[in-house]
Tab-separated table of C-alpha atoms in Angstrom:
chain	number	residue	atom	x	y	z
A	1	MET	CA	171.496	191.908	-2.913
A	2	LYS	CA	172.520	192.356	0.873
A	3	LEU	CA	176.284	193.704	1.358
A	4	SER	CA	178.284	193.069	4.459
A	5	ARG	CA	179.176	196.157	6.335
A	6	ARG	CA	182.708	196.103	5.109
A	7	GLU	CA	181.305	195.989	1.337
A	8	THR	CA	179.071	198.713	2.171
A	9	SER	CA	181.997	200.974	3.404
A	10	PHE	CA	183.908	200.192	0.384
A	11	LEU	CA	180.774	201.186	-1.643
A	12	SER	CA	180.354	204.297	0.156
A	13	VAL	CA	184.210	205.156	-0.863
A	14	ALA	CA	183.196	204.502	-4.395
A	15	LYS	CA	180.127	207.056	-3.986
A	16	TYR	CA	182.314	209.714	-2.397
A	17	PHE	CA	184.550	209.579	-5.496
A	18	ALA	CA	181.615	209.670	-7.709
A	19	GLU	CA	180.472	212.890	-6.056
A	20	LYS	CA	183.957	214.626	-7.159
A	21	SER	CA	183.197	214.030	-10.762
A	22	GLN	CA	182.079	217.087	-12.747
A	23	SER	CA	180.772	214.884	-15.677
A	24	ARG	CA	177.189	214.621	-16.560
A	25	GLN	CA	176.986	210.673	-15.502
A	26	ARG	CA	178.991	210.696	-12.154
A	27	HIS	CA	180.767	207.564	-11.589
A	28	GLY	CA	183.277	206.597	-8.860
A	29	ALA	CA	185.240	203.440	-8.306
A	30	VAL	CA	187.519	201.729	-6.016
A	31	VAL	CA	189.635	198.714	-6.300
A	32	VAL	CA	190.260	196.529	-3.198
A	33	LYS	CA	192.714	193.830	-2.833
A	34	GLY	CA	193.728	192.084	0.344
A	35	GLY	CA	191.174	193.909	2.335
A	36	ARG	CA	192.450	197.310	1.606
A	37	VAL	CA	191.763	200.090	-1.059
A	38	VAL	CA	194.678	199.869	-3.775
A	39	GLY	CA	193.303	202.217	-6.465
A	40	THR	CA	190.467	204.991	-6.755
A	41	GLY	CA	188.894	206.773	-9.393
A	42	TYR	CA	186.120	208.748	-11.061
A	43	ASN	CA	185.193	209.731	-14.595
A	44	LYS	CA	186.382	212.843	-15.984
A	45	ASP	CA	185.779	214.738	-19.306
A	46	LYS	CA	182.768	213.791	-21.508
A	47	ASN	CA	182.029	212.335	-24.939
A	48	SER	CA	182.590	208.726	-26.444
A	49	PRO	CA	185.791	208.314	-28.355
A	50	LEU	CA	183.742	206.567	-31.105
A	51	GLY	CA	181.880	209.682	-31.881
A	52	VAL	CA	184.795	211.942	-31.746
A	53	SER	CA	187.400	212.810	-34.673
A	54	PRO	CA	190.884	211.776	-33.674
A	55	GLU	CA	192.182	215.443	-33.199
A	56	HIS	CA	189.481	215.939	-30.398
A	57	ILE	CA	189.925	212.613	-28.731
A	58	LYS	CA	192.425	213.807	-25.906
A	59	THR	CA	190.373	217.152	-24.974
A	60	HIS	CA	186.926	215.560	-25.497
A	61	CYS	CA	186.692	212.015	-24.347
A	62	SER	CA	185.790	210.585	-21.075
A	63	ARG	CA	188.068	208.630	-18.748
A	64	HIS	CA	185.960	206.044	-17.099
A	65	ALA	CA	186.175	205.581	-13.234
A	66	GLU	CA	186.756	201.931	-13.276
A	67	VAL	CA	189.691	202.286	-15.656
A	68	GLU	CA	191.036	205.254	-13.424
A	69	ALA	CA	190.810	203.007	-10.428
A	70	ILE	CA	192.675	200.243	-12.016
A	71	ARG	CA	195.307	202.644	-13.427
A	72	ASP	CA	195.771	204.167	-9.936
A	73	ALA	CA	196.284	200.698	-8.534
A	74	GLY	CA	199.127	200.349	-11.236
A	75	PHE	CA	197.252	197.506	-12.913
A	76	SER	CA	198.142	195.169	-10.055
A	77	VAL	CA	194.596	194.186	-9.486
A	78	GLU	CA	194.275	190.487	-10.054
A	79	GLY	CA	191.955	188.872	-7.620
A	80	GLY	CA	190.831	192.172	-6.330
A	81	ILE	CA	187.241	193.597	-5.921
A	82	LEU	CA	185.962	196.714	-8.053
A	83	TYR	CA	183.358	198.670	-6.372
A	84	VAL	CA	181.477	201.166	-8.556
A	85	ALA	CA	178.880	203.804	-7.829
A	86	ARG	CA	177.053	206.411	-9.661
A	87	VAL	CA	175.142	209.196	-8.076
A	88	ASN	CA	173.196	212.144	-9.415
A	89	ARG	CA	173.123	215.753	-8.529
A	90	GLN	CA	171.391	215.235	-5.271
A	91	GLY	CA	173.702	212.488	-4.194
A	92	LEU	CA	171.252	209.527	-4.999
A	93	GLY	CA	172.445	206.158	-6.129
A	94	ARG	CA	172.054	205.516	-9.924
A	95	ASN	CA	172.820	202.421	-12.171
A	96	SER	CA	176.635	202.062	-12.545
A	97	LYS	CA	177.088	198.626	-14.415
A	98	PRO	CA	180.240	198.913	-16.231
A	99	CYS	CA	180.093	199.466	-19.843
A	100	LYS	CA	181.346	196.827	-22.183
A	101	TYR	CA	184.638	198.444	-22.763
A	102	CYS	CA	185.317	198.649	-19.137
A	103	GLN	CA	184.240	195.146	-18.752
A	104	ALA	CA	186.970	194.193	-21.147
A	105	VAL	CA	189.536	195.904	-18.985
A	106	ILE	CA	188.235	194.391	-15.889
A	107	SER	CA	188.393	190.903	-17.472
A	108	ALA	CA	191.867	191.566	-18.845
A	109	THR	CA	193.019	192.409	-15.229
A	110	LYS	CA	191.445	189.400	-13.800
A	111	ILE	CA	189.480	191.490	-11.080
A	112	LYS	CA	187.563	188.680	-9.668
A	113	ARG	CA	184.267	190.537	-8.663
A	114	VAL	CA	182.673	193.838	-9.363
A	115	ILE	CA	179.998	195.228	-7.128
A	116	TYR	CA	177.944	198.214	-8.334
A	117	THR	CA	174.942	200.374	-7.732
A	118	GLU	CA	171.842	199.729	-9.475
A	119	GLY	CA	169.769	202.499	-7.914
A	120	GLU	CA	169.411	204.087	-4.381
A	121	ASP	CA	169.217	201.000	-2.369
A	122	ASN	CA	170.172	198.245	-4.852
A	123	VAL	CA	173.532	196.681	-5.775
A	124	ASN	CA	174.552	193.957	-8.109
A	125	ILE	CA	177.678	191.724	-8.335
A	126	LEU	CA	179.358	190.769	-11.619
A	127	THR	CA	181.711	187.674	-11.206
């Protein structure tokens, strides 16, 4: 999928945030609405809340980049575009398709499109 220069620049911002993550899976996300960035985020912490006992959820569960960016935008993202990127330790792009839980949040907040990395030079779009 070929992106415009503007879309490529927003995806680069998502990659920048992915590089800030200390998690094993380094994801970054940017919400764009009205042509400007309204929310940013990257994944923090680790582990799935489905595999952690209730007393450990707060300290051991991850906060996904997509949800962090939506939260940063104040959940006012209807009609916006979400850019998601994942990088490895060498800074190369990897698959960052949102998980089913993030997709549920994306759907509930009515984001119209998600552009995410599929590898170093590949991207994909969810509508």
